[in-house]
PDB file of C-alpha atoms in Angstrom:
ATOM      1  CA  ASP A   1      -5.712  -6.540  33.931  1.00 59.00           C
ATOM      2  CA  ALA A   2      -6.267  -8.702  30.872  1.00 69.00           C
ATOM      3  CA  ASP A   3      -8.230  -7.169  28.027  1.00 94.00           C
ATOM      4  CA  VAL A   4     -10.195 -10.385  27.469  1.00 97.00           C
ATOM      5  CA  THR A   5     -10.988 -12.308  30.656  1.00 97.00           C
ATOM      6  CA  GLN A   6     -12.449 -15.768  30.859  1.00 98.00           C
ATOM      7  CA  THR A   7     -13.873 -17.367  33.933  1.00 97.00           C
ATOM      8  CA  PRO A   8     -13.402 -19.934  35.243  1.00 97.00           C
ATOM      9  CA  ARG A   9      -9.874 -20.847  34.112  1.00 96.00           C
ATOM     10  CA  ASN A  10     -10.392 -24.497  34.963  1.00 97.00           C
ATOM     11  CA  ARG A  11     -13.507 -26.463  35.675  1.00 97.00           C
ATOM     12  CA  ILE A  12     -14.353 -30.086  36.260  1.00 97.00           C
ATOM     13  CA  THR A  13     -17.994 -31.041  35.989  1.00 96.00           C
ATOM     14  CA  LYS A  14     -20.103 -34.156  35.800  1.00 97.00           C
ATOM     15  CA  THR A  15     -21.948 -35.494  32.802  1.00 98.00           C
ATOM     16  CA  GLY A  16     -25.443 -34.017  32.541  1.00 97.00           C
ATOM     17  CA  LYS A  17     -24.656 -30.847  34.477  1.00 97.00           C
ATOM     18  CA  ARG A  18     -25.322 -27.372  33.105  1.00 96.00           C
ATOM     19  CA  ILE A  19     -22.258 -25.173  32.995  1.00 97.00           C
ATOM     20  CA  MET A  20     -21.583 -21.604  31.905  1.00 98.00           C
ATOM     21  CA  LEU A  21     -18.310 -20.169  30.724  1.00 98.00           C
ATOM     22  CA  GLU A  22     -18.050 -16.428  30.893  1.00 98.00           C
ATOM     23  CA  CYS A  23     -16.084 -13.926  28.849  1.00 98.00           C
ATOM     24  CA  SER A  24     -15.714 -10.200  29.320  1.00 97.00           C
ATOM     25  CA  GLN A  25     -13.683  -7.637  27.441  1.00 97.00           C
ATOM     26  CA  THR A  26     -12.442  -4.098  28.025  1.00 96.00           C
ATOM     27  CA  LYS A  27     -11.290  -3.505  24.434  1.00 94.00           C
ATOM     28  CA  GLY A  28     -14.592  -1.974  23.236  1.00 94.00           C
ATOM     29  CA  HIS A  29     -14.735  -4.511  20.375  1.00 93.00           C
ATOM     30  CA  ASP A  30     -18.053  -5.295  18.693  1.00 92.00           C
ATOM     31  CA  ARG A  31     -17.195  -8.851  17.592  1.00 93.00           C
ATOM     32  CA  MET A  32     -16.853 -11.733  20.009  1.00 95.00           C
ATOM     33  CA  TYR A  33     -16.209 -15.458  19.385  1.00 96.00           C
ATOM     34  CA  TRP A  34     -16.165 -18.752  21.188  1.00 97.00           C
ATOM     35  CA  TYR A  35     -13.737 -21.490  20.037  1.00 97.00           C
ATOM     36  CA  ARG A  36     -12.835 -24.885  21.332  1.00 97.00           C
ATOM     37  CA  GLN A  37      -9.441 -26.416  20.931  1.00 96.00           C
ATOM     38  CA  ASP A  38      -8.722 -30.143  20.865  1.00 93.00           C
ATOM     39  CA  PRO A  39      -5.290 -31.672  20.159  1.00 83.00           C
ATOM     40  CA  GLY A  40      -4.724 -31.983  16.472  1.00 80.00           C
ATOM     41  CA  LEU A  41      -7.971 -30.275  15.564  1.00 81.00           C
ATOM     42  CA  GLY A  42      -6.961 -26.664  15.882  1.00 87.00           C
ATOM     43  CA  LEU A  43      -9.456 -23.960  16.906  1.00 93.00           C
ATOM     44  CA  ARG A  44     -13.021 -24.676  15.947  1.00 94.00           C
ATOM     45  CA  LEU A  45     -15.651 -21.962  15.972  1.00 93.00           C
ATOM     46  CA  ILE A  46     -18.678 -22.609  18.195  1.00 96.00           C
ATOM     47  CA  TYR A  47     -20.592 -19.300  18.021  1.00 96.00           C
ATOM     48  CA  TYR A  48     -19.867 -15.756  17.087  1.00 94.00           C
ATOM     49  CA  SER A  49     -21.577 -12.451  17.652  1.00 95.00           C
ATOM     50  CA  PHE A  50     -21.160  -9.199  15.773  1.00 91.00           C
ATOM     51  CA  ASP A  51     -23.200  -7.135  18.246  1.00 90.00           C
ATOM     52  CA  VAL A  52     -25.643  -7.649  21.078  1.00 91.00           C
ATOM     53  CA  LYS A  53     -28.502  -8.526  18.742  1.00 90.00           C
ATOM     54  CA  ASP A  54     -26.500 -10.628  16.322  1.00 93.00           C
ATOM     55  CA  ILE A  55     -25.682 -14.237  17.241  1.00 95.00           C
ATOM     56  CA  ASN A  56     -24.504 -16.785  14.707  1.00 93.00           C
ATOM     57  CA  LYS A  57     -23.730 -20.452  14.818  1.00 93.00           C
ATOM     58  CA  GLY A  58     -20.233 -21.604  13.982  1.00 91.00           C
ATOM     59  CA  GLU A  59     -19.145 -25.040  12.665  1.00 89.00           C
ATOM     60  CA  ILE A  60     -19.725 -26.984  15.917  1.00 94.00           C
ATOM     61  CA  SER A  61     -22.657 -25.317  17.712  1.00 96.00           C
ATOM     62  CA  ASP A  62     -24.618 -28.460  18.643  1.00 95.00           C
ATOM     63  CA  GLY A  63     -24.776 -28.918  22.415  1.00 96.00           C
ATOM     64  CA  TYR A  64     -23.867 -25.311  23.085  1.00 97.00           C
ATOM     65  CA  SER A  65     -25.754 -22.027  23.456  1.00 97.00           C
ATOM     66  CA  VAL A  66     -24.557 -18.445  23.962  1.00 97.00           C
ATOM     67  CA  SER A  67     -25.764 -15.155  25.343  1.00 97.00           C
ATOM     68  CA  ARG A  68     -24.441 -11.688  24.515  1.00 97.00           C
ATOM     69  CA  GLN A  69     -25.567  -9.833  27.577  1.00 91.00           C
ATOM     70  CA  ALA A  70     -23.816  -6.620  26.671  1.00 94.00           C
ATOM     71  CA  GLN A  71     -21.239  -5.546  24.154  1.00 95.00           C
ATOM     72  CA  ALA A  72     -18.557  -6.483  26.644  1.00 96.00           C
ATOM     73  CA  LYS A  73     -19.943  -9.897  27.723  1.00 97.00           C
ATOM     74  CA  PHE A  74     -20.379 -13.107  25.848  1.00 98.00           C
ATOM     75  CA  SER A  75     -21.139 -16.324  27.723  1.00 98.00           C
ATOM     76  CA  LEU A  76     -21.131 -19.944  26.532  1.00 98.00           C
ATOM     77  CA  SER A  77     -23.414 -22.553  28.080  1.00 98.00           C
ATOM     78  CA  LEU A  78     -23.396 -26.289  27.939  1.00 96.00           C
ATOM     79  CA  GLU A  79     -26.940 -27.277  28.848  1.00 92.00           C
ATOM     80  CA  SER A  80     -26.100 -30.884  29.565  1.00 96.00           C
ATOM     81  CA  ALA A  81     -22.387 -31.529  29.561  1.00 97.00           C
ATOM     82  CA  ILE A  82     -20.978 -34.701  27.977  1.00 97.00           C
ATOM     83  CA  PRO A  83     -17.457 -36.115  28.122  1.00 96.00           C
ATOM     84  CA  ASN A  84     -16.616 -35.296  24.510  1.00 95.00           C
ATOM     85  CA  GLN A  85     -17.060 -31.644  25.363  1.00 97.00           C
ATOM     86  CA  THR A  86     -13.900 -31.915  27.421  1.00 97.00           C
ATOM     87  CA  ALA A  87     -11.626 -29.367  25.721  1.00 97.00           C
ATOM     88  CA  LEU A  88      -9.861 -26.002  26.020  1.00 97.00           C
ATOM     89  CA  TYR A  89     -12.249 -23.154  25.318  1.00 98.00           C
ATOM     90  CA  PHE A  90     -11.189 -19.770  24.111  1.00 98.00           C
ATOM     91  CA  CYS A  91     -13.095 -16.484  23.872  1.00 98.00           C
ATOM     92  CA  ALA A  92     -11.854 -13.955  21.353  1.00 96.00           C
ATOM     93  CA  THR A  93     -12.769 -10.423  20.288  1.00 95.00           C
ATOM     94  CA  SER A  94     -12.133  -8.298  17.276  1.00 92.00           C
ATOM     95  CA  ASP A  95     -12.984  -4.811  15.986  1.00 89.00           C
ATOM     96  CA  SER A  96     -14.890  -4.681  12.735  1.00 85.00           C
ATOM     97  CA  ARG A  97     -13.351  -1.227  12.093  1.00 84.00           C
ATOM     98  CA  THR A  98      -9.818  -2.506  11.767  1.00 81.00           C
ATOM     99  CA  PRO A  99      -8.913  -3.931   8.370  1.00 72.00           C
ATOM    100  CA  ASN A 100      -6.549  -6.577   9.673  1.00 73.00           C
ATOM    101  CA  THR A 101      -9.266  -8.200  11.803  1.00 78.00           C
ATOM    102  CA  GLU A 102      -6.815  -9.020  14.585  1.00 90.00           C
ATOM    103  CA  ALA A 103      -8.465 -11.251  17.143  1.00 93.00           C
ATOM    104  CA  PHE A 104      -7.563 -10.985  20.803  1.00 95.00           C
ATOM    105  CA  PHE A 105      -7.931 -14.134  22.862  1.00 97.00           C
ATOM    106  CA  GLY A 106      -8.600 -14.771  26.503  1.00 97.00           C
ATOM    107  CA  GLN A 107      -6.351 -17.167  28.461  1.00 96.00           C
ATOM    108  CA  GLY A 108      -8.736 -20.050  27.964  1.00 97.00           C
ATOM    109  CA  THR A 109     -10.951 -22.246  30.110  1.00 97.00           C
ATOM    110  CA  ARG A 110      -9.934 -25.874  30.541  1.00 97.00           C
ATOM    111  CA  LEU A 111     -13.090 -27.850  30.905  1.00 97.00           C
ATOM    112  CA  THR A 112     -13.205 -31.507  31.911  1.00 97.00           C
ATOM    113  CA  VAL A 113     -16.469 -33.419  31.849  1.00 97.00           C
ATOM    114  CA  VAL A 114     -16.370 -36.672  33.854  1.00 97.00           C
TER     115      VAL A 114
ATOM    116  CA  GLY B   1     -17.838 -24.954   3.874  1.00 72.00           C
ATOM    117  CA  GLN B   2     -14.304 -24.033   4.736  1.00 79.00           C
ATOM    118  CA  SER B   3     -11.130 -26.069   4.882  1.00 89.00           C
ATOM    119  CA  LEU B   4      -7.512 -25.074   5.457  1.00 93.00           C
ATOM    120  CA  GLU B   5      -4.491 -27.336   5.115  1.00 95.00           C
ATOM    121  CA  GLN B   6      -1.151 -26.791   6.740  1.00 96.00           C
ATOM    122  CA  PRO B   7       1.605 -29.225   7.707  1.00 96.00           C
ATOM    123  CA  SER B   8       1.134 -30.731  11.164  1.00 95.00           C
ATOM    124  CA  GLU B   9       4.810 -30.517  12.202  1.00 96.00           C
ATOM    125  CA  VAL B  10       7.987 -28.750  11.131  1.00 97.00           C
ATOM    126  CA  THR B  11      11.432 -28.919  12.643  1.00 97.00           C
ATOM    127  CA  ALA B  12      14.172 -26.377  11.908  1.00 97.00           C
ATOM    128  CA  VAL B  13      17.576 -25.383  13.238  1.00 97.00           C
ATOM    129  CA  GLU B  14      18.175 -22.274  15.295  1.00 97.00           C
ATOM    130  CA  GLY B  15      19.259 -19.381  13.025  1.00 97.00           C
ATOM    131  CA  ALA B  16      17.680 -20.928   9.955  1.00 97.00           C
ATOM    132  CA  ILE B  17      14.661 -19.930   7.879  1.00 97.00           C
ATOM    133  CA  VAL B  18      11.401 -21.878   7.815  1.00 98.00           C
ATOM    134  CA  GLN B  19       8.295 -21.578   5.680  1.00 98.00           C
ATOM    135  CA  ILE B  20       4.896 -22.794   6.791  1.00 98.00           C
ATOM    136  CA  ASN B  21       2.392 -23.200   3.980  1.00 98.00           C
ATOM    137  CA  CYS B  22      -1.382 -22.856   4.106  1.00 98.00           C
ATOM    138  CA  THR B  23      -3.882 -23.677   1.387  1.00 97.00           C
ATOM    139  CA  TYR B  24      -7.529 -22.878   1.788  1.00 95.00           C
ATOM    140  CA  GLN B  25     -11.007 -23.449   0.333  1.00 93.00           C
ATOM    141  CA  THR B  26     -13.692 -21.126   1.574  1.00 87.00           C
ATOM    142  CA  SER B  27     -17.012 -19.695   0.562  1.00 81.00           C
ATOM    143  CA  GLY B  28     -16.099 -16.053   0.424  1.00 84.00           C
ATOM    144  CA  PHE B  29     -12.695 -14.758   1.355  1.00 89.00           C
ATOM    145  CA  TYR B  30     -11.518 -11.447   2.769  1.00 89.00           C
ATOM    146  CA  GLY B  31      -8.012 -12.279   3.980  1.00 93.00           C
ATOM    147  CA  LEU B  32      -5.568 -14.661   5.614  1.00 95.00           C
ATOM    148  CA  SER B  33      -4.128 -14.232   9.118  1.00 95.00           C
ATOM    149  CA  TRP B  34      -1.443 -16.018  11.090  1.00 97.00           C
ATOM    150  CA  TYR B  35      -1.384 -16.727  14.842  1.00 97.00           C
ATOM    151  CA  GLN B  36       1.175 -18.107  17.173  1.00 97.00           C
ATOM    152  CA  GLN B  37       0.386 -20.230  20.245  1.00 97.00           C
ATOM    153  CA  HIS B  38       2.891 -21.375  22.799  1.00 96.00           C
ATOM    154  CA  ASP B  39       2.061 -24.462  24.884  1.00 92.00           C
ATOM    155  CA  GLY B  40      -0.456 -23.540  27.566  1.00 88.00           C
ATOM    156  CA  GLY B  41      -0.987 -20.090  26.170  1.00 93.00           C
ATOM    157  CA  ALA B  42      -3.522 -18.199  24.099  1.00 96.00           C
ATOM    158  CA  PRO B  43      -3.176 -17.628  20.345  1.00 96.00           C
ATOM    159  CA  THR B  44      -1.623 -14.264  19.498  1.00 96.00           C
ATOM    160  CA  PHE B  45      -1.866 -12.416  16.213  1.00 95.00           C
ATOM    161  CA  LEU B  46       1.186 -12.313  13.952  1.00 95.00           C
ATOM    162  CA  SER B  47       0.098 -10.954  10.600  1.00 94.00           C
ATOM    163  CA  TYR B  48      -2.723 -10.351   8.088  1.00 93.00           C
ATOM    164  CA  ASN B  49      -2.777 -10.380   4.310  1.00 95.00           C
ATOM    165  CA  GLY B  50      -5.829  -8.828   2.666  1.00 92.00           C
ATOM    166  CA  LEU B  51      -4.143  -8.361  -0.680  1.00 93.00           C
ATOM    167  CA  ASP B  52      -1.738 -10.477  -2.718  1.00 96.00           C
ATOM    168  CA  GLY B  53       1.873 -10.133  -1.916  1.00 97.00           C
ATOM    169  CA  LEU B  54       4.297 -10.114   0.972  1.00 97.00           C
ATOM    170  CA  GLU B  55       3.869  -8.445   4.360  1.00 94.00           C
ATOM    171  CA  GLU B  56       6.903  -8.134   6.563  1.00 93.00           C
ATOM    172  CA  THR B  57       7.056  -7.615  10.305  1.00 89.00           C
ATOM    173  CA  GLY B  58      10.488  -8.004  11.704  1.00 92.00           C
ATOM    174  CA  ARG B  59      11.727 -11.567  11.447  1.00 96.00           C
ATOM    175  CA  PHE B  60       8.276 -12.747  10.272  1.00 96.00           C
ATOM    176  CA  SER B  61       6.815 -12.353   6.761  1.00 97.00           C
ATOM    177  CA  SER B  62       3.546 -13.565   5.355  1.00 97.00           C
ATOM    178  CA  PHE B  63       2.524 -14.043   1.757  1.00 98.00           C
ATOM    179  CA  LEU B  64      -0.791 -14.429   0.035  1.00 97.00           C
ATOM    180  CA  SER B  65      -1.827 -15.515  -3.471  1.00 97.00           C
ATOM    181  CA  ARG B  66      -5.597 -15.280  -3.880  1.00 95.00           C
ATOM    182  CA  SER B  67      -5.548 -16.870  -7.329  1.00 95.00           C
ATOM    183  CA  ASP B  68      -3.819 -19.970  -5.864  1.00 96.00           C
ATOM    184  CA  SER B  69      -5.751 -19.941  -2.561  1.00 96.00           C
ATOM    185  CA  TYR B  70      -2.404 -20.175  -0.877  1.00 96.00           C
ATOM    186  CA  GLY B  71      -0.329 -18.368   1.683  1.00 97.00           C
ATOM    187  CA  TYR B  72       2.708 -18.899   3.794  1.00 98.00           C
ATOM    188  CA  LEU B  73       4.435 -17.692   6.927  1.00 98.00           C
ATOM    189  CA  LEU B  74       8.169 -17.186   6.741  1.00 98.00           C
ATOM    190  CA  LEU B  75      10.222 -17.095   9.882  1.00 97.00           C
ATOM    191  CA  GLN B  76      13.799 -15.917   9.599  1.00 97.00           C
ATOM    192  CA  GLU B  77      16.722 -16.127  12.003  1.00 97.00           C
ATOM    193  CA  LEU B  78      14.883 -18.741  14.027  1.00 98.00           C
ATOM    194  CA  GLN B  79      15.236 -18.570  17.791  1.00 97.00           C
ATOM    195  CA  MET B  80      14.414 -21.182  20.379  1.00 97.00           C
ATOM    196  CA  LYS B  81      11.504 -19.065  21.584  1.00 97.00           C
ATOM    197  CA  ASP B  82       9.863 -19.488  18.135  1.00 98.00           C
ATOM    198  CA  SER B  83       9.023 -23.078  19.044  1.00 98.00           C
ATOM    199  CA  ALA B  84       5.244 -22.967  19.150  1.00 97.00           C
ATOM    200  CA  SER B  85       2.163 -23.841  17.087  1.00 97.00           C
ATOM    201  CA  TYR B  86       1.296 -21.621  14.170  1.00 98.00           C
ATOM    202  CA  PHE B  87      -2.189 -21.330  12.763  1.00 97.00           C
ATOM    203  CA  CYS B  88      -3.434 -19.841   9.542  1.00 96.00           C
ATOM    204  CA  ALA B  89      -6.920 -18.400   9.645  1.00 95.00           C
ATOM    205  CA  VAL B  90      -9.226 -17.089   6.968  1.00 93.00           C
ATOM    206  CA  LEU B  91     -11.710 -14.278   7.288  1.00 88.00           C
ATOM    207  CA  THR B  92     -14.609 -15.629   5.397  1.00 82.00           C
ATOM    208  CA  GLY B  93     -17.377 -13.975   3.427  1.00 71.00           C
ATOM    209  CA  ALA B  94     -19.585 -14.428   6.475  1.00 69.00           C
ATOM    210  CA  ASN B  95     -17.082 -12.304   8.434  1.00 70.00           C
ATOM    211  CA  ASN B  96     -16.074 -15.043  10.782  1.00 82.00           C
ATOM    212  CA  LEU B  97     -12.563 -16.220  11.536  1.00 87.00           C
ATOM    213  CA  PHE B  98     -11.898 -19.869  10.581  1.00 90.00           C
ATOM    214  CA  PHE B  99      -8.708 -21.529  11.725  1.00 92.00           C
ATOM    215  CA  GLY B 100      -6.555 -24.299  10.347  1.00 92.00           C
ATOM    216  CA  THR B 101      -5.404 -27.258  12.453  1.00 93.00           C
ATOM    217  CA  GLY B 102      -2.024 -25.710  13.177  1.00 95.00           C
ATOM    218  CA  THR B 103       1.630 -26.457  12.537  1.00 97.00           C
ATOM    219  CA  ARG B 104       3.836 -27.363  15.434  1.00 96.00           C
ATOM    220  CA  LEU B 105       7.268 -25.792  14.947  1.00 97.00           C
ATOM    221  CA  THR B 106      10.198 -27.181  16.872  1.00 97.00           C
ATOM    222  CA  VAL B 107      13.427 -25.247  16.786  1.00 98.00           C
ATOM    223  CA  ILE B 108      16.514 -27.292  17.613  1.00 97.00           C
ATOM    224  CA  PRO B 109      20.002 -26.030  18.555  1.00 95.00           C
TER     225      PRO B 109
END
């Protein structure tokens, strides 16, 4: 089983719909992140969380919200999806106790908004 | 804010050495990391430099100069499987991980 699991892997949704992307991890890490990837733009940080009670906006948080339901779960919501939110979304985790801050990524969720 | 600059594309011959540079501007800096991503896959961690100097891991090495806000990833004895995108990422003063736009490396026979 993967250490960082994202569901769904692929999703097509209509403009205006609410959608939730889920991420769960078995690594026991305290830090979790949501990124989106667009061709030529790299990985852009949407939200990050350092523990259940700590949620922070990243560089492109508008139009997104998150929930850290437990240390192992971090979900990303699009309240009203729009076509320019079509992208590949990655969840990642890291352990604040390790000095190299290695981030472990899920396999990604490919979201298409039509 | 943060910004990282790295070349968008690099092509190199199998067996050769290639260097991918990364310059950064960030508010607060703890270290520089490198990640590899094959097409259709997830990014995977390659290396981290928290201090100035060279870190070596097998065929891959990474260098950091804090005074120059500059680092690079050096890949030696290139193999076809090294064809991928490579991202530098900074760990900022806010303890988040901020990525560059990536360098697409193509290894040719």
